[in-house]
Amino acid sequence: MGCCGSTERTKREWRPLEDRSCTDLPWFLLFTVFCVGMGSICGFTIVTGGAARLVFGYDSYGNTCGRRNEQIEGVKLSGLDHRDRKFVFFLDPCNIDIVQRKIKSMALCVSLCPTEELKTYQDLKRFAMVNGSELCSYELAGHKYPGLPERFTKCPKLPVPPSKPLPVFNRCTPVDISCYAKFAEAVVTFVGDNSVLHRLIAGVAASKEIIIGLCVLALVLSMILMVIIRYISAILVWILTSLVVLGSLAGTSVLWWLYIDHRLYGNDTSSKAAKETKEEVEITRDSGQALLVYAVAATVFTIILLLLMLFMRKRVALTIALFHVAGKVFIHLPLLTLQPFVTFLALLLFWIYWILVLLFLGTTGNPVQNEETGLTEFRLTGPLQYLTWYHAVGLVWISEFILACQQMTVAGAVVTYYFTRDKNRLPVTPILSSVLRLVRYHLGTVAKGSFIITLVKIPRLILMYIHNQLKGKENACARCLLKTCICCLWCLEKCLNYLNQNAYAATAINSTSFCTSARDAFVILVENALRVATINAVGDFVLFLGKILIVTSTAFAGVLLLNYQRDYAEWLLPLIIVCLFSFLVAHCFLSIFEIVVDVLFLCFAIDTKYNDGTPGKEFFMDKALMVRRSRVKEVASEGAEMKPMACGGEWEELQEFQVYYLLVGVLVDWVLTEQSDFVLCLSEDVVLFLCVYLPTSTLFLFVKVIFLVLTR
């Protein structure tokens, strides 16, 4: 069967939690082979010495410190025995290439880092004689340092700052990091005064206990909000709806008031029109027309908004009910709150591994002499240079795979909760059961879904890189084209993410392959398009308000706790850190809540489509979602065949919207037009309604029915 189900198939029979089988096994094997390739890159860097050169360090002649080295052809002073020289010392550690983010200085292997400042070449000689650690190039004798002419190019730049070895990586690092001030200024571009930077850093150091406490507070608030949002969702939704409606009405009223005031002012000053120039008269007339256009546009927007609120009010109630049930899910499945921690830990461990291997790759390859500096560097050449690209693809695919595993785990637990009639018979740990099902049956599905996201994300990242590299060099057309492509790919990625999430839920319900699940989920979503739009619009905004609530609460607590510090400039960085962390935490936790709501809606749509409440087809849904249960029972008692709630309801509400639109159009014409023109405007409204709006909506419904027939 093809990805879109090209062969003929029977009607989908949803059997929640009944049959389990492995899905997308070839993709699991492909992902396994890819991960083996990622591990092989790490092994290659270790075998070829790249890992050793990173950890132990190497000098500018290609010698690894702390080891016996082999001669490199064409490189003098290579192949030295450095078993007694274990530390890397830079002759000018403050010579930093900010663009390339590396130190442009000769490096030597030394036996001891200078622990005190060396101001003269005589001090260098004494340090070499006493400690046996020569800080100049290997061919220079330590006792001759003060009189050698090469001392200006092959000895450290004076004065030599005191340093100590960096843990693990064996680099001599200056104790006083003030020499990195230029680099810090380049990174922190908004700080122009070093004293300000020092004060900000001092404020963070002095408030570290408060920062940690506020971060814990953000965690607690996020976990509490996920439980109590079921009780405050209705208030938030209706307050939001009221504010939007009142804001729209107020804006429209202000525009009409400005237009009427302008007309009255124009009439009062008509006697002065003779004194005005023709240009001033035209400006006055244009201003009046512009205000009229703005007022009419605002009126149309307000009317459409009111109609949408009117005929989608039941779907807003469904969103509130889903939030209520989602709160119950977190009460029955408290381990769901640990999912952000587990996912973050997995991502963190993988990112640390990825960065280490990337650093290994930076010191792996053949020795090459830099023509600009004359120093020896290690670079990958030939086909091996594509290992970095392979490693970069692995970063995106495996990161998306970990995130997809979280979505599948949450979906599996929520599906188990929804389709278990007796909640007292839930598994002891539904989350653990979902993880075991994922590992045993559905890793291939997760690998395939994450690969599709990777195919879209990588071109977008490449275009973003090209756009940044060409900033200020490309013409306006190319810049617009690049931004358009980036925006389109971003939108496509978001749509695929949403579809993937629902596909994982369908796989958790029916244990079908990724493409089959994606198609089935897409059909369900199309059948409930208006509900999906309402839940995403209203639900996402409510969750956004929740994030803002957590951030503002944490920031307010931070202001109270930091109030004892008189220097208010020191508040800035701690509060920024706390606000960023609290928003990140709130986003992670409420994203889990959003996944739960989306999975609940898919389960609800499937439940209402294939069950009607009759014996043998009882609903699985919670009582809070049975908004039409009485109607269902009434129809079922008459023996009528139940239709999906989505299709019938949407057509009825579409008809309701059309009637309201026609009535409001007639009312507006009656208020705004003169009596002689009212019949003409009324006829225009009727013609537009019969010839445009009604055929368009009918065509939409016809296309939707054809689509549903073809996809079954």
PDB file of N, CA and C in Angstrom, residues 208-244:
ATOM      1  N   LYS A 208      21.894  34.605  43.192  1.00  0.00           N
ATOM      2  CA  LYS A 208      21.764  33.255  42.633  1.00  0.00           C
ATOM      3  C   LYS A 208      20.762  32.408  43.416  1.00  0.00           C
ATOM      4  N   GLU A 209      20.699  32.573  44.742  1.00  0.00           N
ATOM      5  CA  GLU A 209      19.724  31.801  45.516  1.00  0.00           C
ATOM      6  C   GLU A 209      18.301  32.219  45.160  1.00  0.00           C
ATOM      7  N   ILE A 210      18.100  33.526  44.990  1.00  0.00           N
ATOM      8  CA  ILE A 210      16.768  34.019  44.614  1.00  0.00           C
ATOM      9  C   ILE A 210      16.392  33.520  43.223  1.00  0.00           C
ATOM     10  N   ILE A 211      17.346  33.527  42.299  1.00  0.00           N
ATOM     11  CA  ILE A 211      17.065  33.059  40.934  1.00  0.00           C
ATOM     12  C   ILE A 211      16.659  31.588  40.948  1.00  0.00           C
ATOM     13  N   ILE A 212      17.393  30.778  41.703  1.00  0.00           N
ATOM     14  CA  ILE A 212      17.048  29.350  41.787  1.00  0.00           C
ATOM     15  C   ILE A 212      15.668  29.168  42.396  1.00  0.00           C
ATOM     16  N   GLY A 213      15.378  29.924  43.462  1.00  0.00           N
ATOM     17  CA  GLY A 213      14.060  29.822  44.081  1.00  0.00           C
ATOM     18  C   GLY A 213      12.938  30.229  43.151  1.00  0.00           C
ATOM     19  N   LEU A 214      13.152  31.294  42.374  1.00  0.00           N
ATOM     20  CA  LEU A 214      12.118  31.730  41.429  1.00  0.00           C
ATOM     21  C   LEU A 214      11.931  30.726  40.300  1.00  0.00           C
ATOM     22  N   CYS A 215      13.005  30.073  39.875  1.00  0.00           N
ATOM     23  CA  CYS A 215      12.871  29.042  38.846  1.00  0.00           C
ATOM     24  C   CYS A 215      12.052  27.865  39.365  1.00  0.00           C
ATOM     25  N   VAL A 216      12.286  27.499  40.620  1.00  0.00           N
ATOM     26  CA  VAL A 216      11.468  26.433  41.232  1.00  0.00           C
ATOM     27  C   VAL A 216      10.016  26.881  41.336  1.00  0.00           C
ATOM     28  N   LEU A 217       9.811  28.161  41.674  1.00  0.00           N
ATOM     29  CA  LEU A 217       8.442  28.692  41.735  1.00  0.00           C
ATOM     30  C   LEU A 217       7.752  28.591  40.383  1.00  0.00           C
ATOM     31  N   ALA A 218       8.471  28.874  39.296  1.00  0.00           N
ATOM     32  CA  ALA A 218       7.890  28.755  37.954  1.00  0.00           C
ATOM     33  C   ALA A 218       7.490  27.308  37.665  1.00  0.00           C
ATOM     34  N   LEU A 219       8.317  26.352  38.088  1.00  0.00           N
ATOM     35  CA  LEU A 219       7.969  24.941  37.914  1.00  0.00           C
ATOM     36  C   LEU A 219       6.686  24.597  38.660  1.00  0.00           C
ATOM     37  N   VAL A 220       6.599  25.035  39.917  1.00  0.00           N
ATOM     38  CA  VAL A 220       5.420  24.719  40.731  1.00  0.00           C
ATOM     39  C   VAL A 220       4.173  25.367  40.141  1.00  0.00           C
ATOM     40  N   LEU A 221       4.281  26.632  39.733  1.00  0.00           N
ATOM     41  CA  LEU A 221       3.124  27.321  39.147  1.00  0.00           C
ATOM     42  C   LEU A 221       2.654  26.643  37.867  1.00  0.00           C
ATOM     43  N   SER A 222       3.596  26.164  37.049  1.00  0.00           N
ATOM     44  CA  SER A 222       3.219  25.487  35.804  1.00  0.00           C
ATOM     45  C   SER A 222       2.474  24.194  36.092  1.00  0.00           C
ATOM     46  N   MET A 223       2.948  23.425  37.065  1.00  0.00           N
ATOM     47  CA  MET A 223       2.284  22.171  37.407  1.00  0.00           C
ATOM     48  C   MET A 223       0.912  22.426  38.011  1.00  0.00           C
ATOM     49  N   ILE A 224       0.792  23.467  38.840  1.00  0.00           N
ATOM     50  CA  ILE A 224      -0.514  23.783  39.435  1.00  0.00           C
ATOM     51  C   ILE A 224      -1.491  24.258  38.366  1.00  0.00           C
ATOM     52  N   LEU A 225      -0.997  25.072  37.431  1.00  0.00           N
ATOM     53  CA  LEU A 225      -1.878  25.617  36.401  1.00  0.00           C
ATOM     54  C   LEU A 225      -2.469  24.514  35.541  1.00  0.00           C
ATOM     55  N   MET A 226      -1.692  23.463  35.240  1.00  0.00           N
ATOM     56  CA  MET A 226      -2.212  22.384  34.408  1.00  0.00           C
ATOM     57  C   MET A 226      -3.386  21.671  35.080  1.00  0.00           C
ATOM     58  N   VAL A 227      -3.418  21.688  36.416  1.00  0.00           N
ATOM     59  CA  VAL A 227      -4.510  21.025  37.134  1.00  0.00           C
ATOM     60  C   VAL A 227      -5.716  21.942  37.285  1.00  0.00           C
ATOM     61  N   ILE A 228      -5.473  23.219  37.611  1.00  0.00           N
ATOM     62  CA  ILE A 228      -6.599  24.114  37.901  1.00  0.00           C
ATOM     63  C   ILE A 228      -7.137  24.809  36.664  1.00  0.00           C
ATOM     64  N   ILE A 229      -6.478  24.647  35.518  1.00  0.00           N
ATOM     65  CA  ILE A 229      -6.962  25.328  34.316  1.00  0.00           C
ATOM     66  C   ILE A 229      -8.341  24.811  33.913  1.00  0.00           C
ATOM     67  N   ARG A 230      -8.667  23.595  34.360  1.00  0.00           N
ATOM     68  CA  ARG A 230      -9.998  23.047  34.076  1.00  0.00           C
ATOM     69  C   ARG A 230     -11.090  23.880  34.734  1.00  0.00           C
ATOM     70  N   TYR A 231     -10.772  24.546  35.845  1.00  0.00           N
ATOM     71  CA  TYR A 231     -11.765  25.339  36.556  1.00  0.00           C
ATOM     72  C   TYR A 231     -11.820  26.783  36.069  1.00  0.00           C
ATOM     73  N   ILE A 232     -10.727  27.289  35.525  1.00  0.00           N
ATOM     74  CA  ILE A 232     -10.680  28.703  35.123  1.00  0.00           C
ATOM     75  C   ILE A 232     -10.759  28.880  33.617  1.00  0.00           C
ATOM     76  N   SER A 233     -10.787  27.760  32.851  1.00  0.00           N
ATOM     77  CA  SER A 233     -10.803  27.882  31.392  1.00  0.00           C
ATOM     78  C   SER A 233     -12.050  28.605  30.900  1.00  0.00           C
ATOM     79  N   ALA A 234     -13.217  28.278  31.502  1.00  0.00           N
ATOM     80  CA  ALA A 234     -14.459  28.930  31.059  1.00  0.00           C
ATOM     81  C   ALA A 234     -14.396  30.430  31.298  1.00  0.00           C
ATOM     82  N   ILE A 235     -13.872  30.823  32.469  1.00  0.00           N
ATOM     83  CA  ILE A 235     -13.772  32.250  32.771  1.00  0.00           C
ATOM     84  C   ILE A 235     -12.827  32.937  31.792  1.00  0.00           C
ATOM     85  N   LEU A 236     -11.673  32.309  31.545  1.00  0.00           N
ATOM     86  CA  LEU A 236     -10.703  32.907  30.633  1.00  0.00           C
ATOM     87  C   LEU A 236     -11.277  33.038  29.229  1.00  0.00           C
ATOM     88  N   VAL A 237     -11.963  32.001  28.749  1.00  0.00           N
ATOM     89  CA  VAL A 237     -12.489  32.020  27.383  1.00  0.00           C
ATOM     90  C   VAL A 237     -13.534  33.111  27.228  1.00  0.00           C
ATOM     91  N   TRP A 238     -14.466  33.193  28.169  1.00  0.00           N
ATOM     92  CA  TRP A 238     -15.534  34.177  28.005  1.00  0.00           C
ATOM     93  C   TRP A 238     -15.032  35.592  28.254  1.00  0.00           C
ATOM     94  N   ILE A 239     -14.053  35.763  29.160  1.00  0.00           N
ATOM     95  CA  ILE A 239     -13.452  37.088  29.328  1.00  0.00           C
ATOM     96  C   ILE A 239     -12.739  37.500  28.044  1.00  0.00           C
ATOM     97  N   LEU A 240     -12.006  36.554  27.460  1.00  0.00           N
ATOM     98  CA  LEU A 240     -11.325  36.830  26.195  1.00  0.00           C
ATOM     99  C   LEU A 240     -12.323  37.198  25.109  1.00  0.00           C
ATOM    100  N   THR A 241     -13.389  36.427  24.994  1.00  0.00           N
ATOM    101  CA  THR A 241     -14.405  36.704  23.976  1.00  0.00           C
ATOM    102  C   THR A 241     -15.032  38.081  24.188  1.00  0.00           C
ATOM    103  N   SER A 242     -15.355  38.394  25.427  1.00  0.00           N
ATOM    104  CA  SER A 242     -15.967  39.693  25.725  1.00  0.00           C
ATOM    105  C   SER A 242     -15.026  40.837  25.397  1.00  0.00           C
ATOM    106  N   LEU A 243     -13.751  40.692  25.758  1.00  0.00           N
ATOM    107  CA  LEU A 243     -12.788  41.751  25.479  1.00  0.00           C
ATOM    108  C   LEU A 243     -12.621  41.971  23.980  1.00  0.00           C
ATOM    109  N   VAL A 244     -12.571  40.880  23.211  1.00  0.00           N
ATOM    110  CA  VAL A 244     -12.425  41.017  21.760  1.00  0.00           C
ATOM    111  C   VAL A 244     -13.642  41.728  21.162  1.00  0.00           C
TER     112      VAL A 244
END
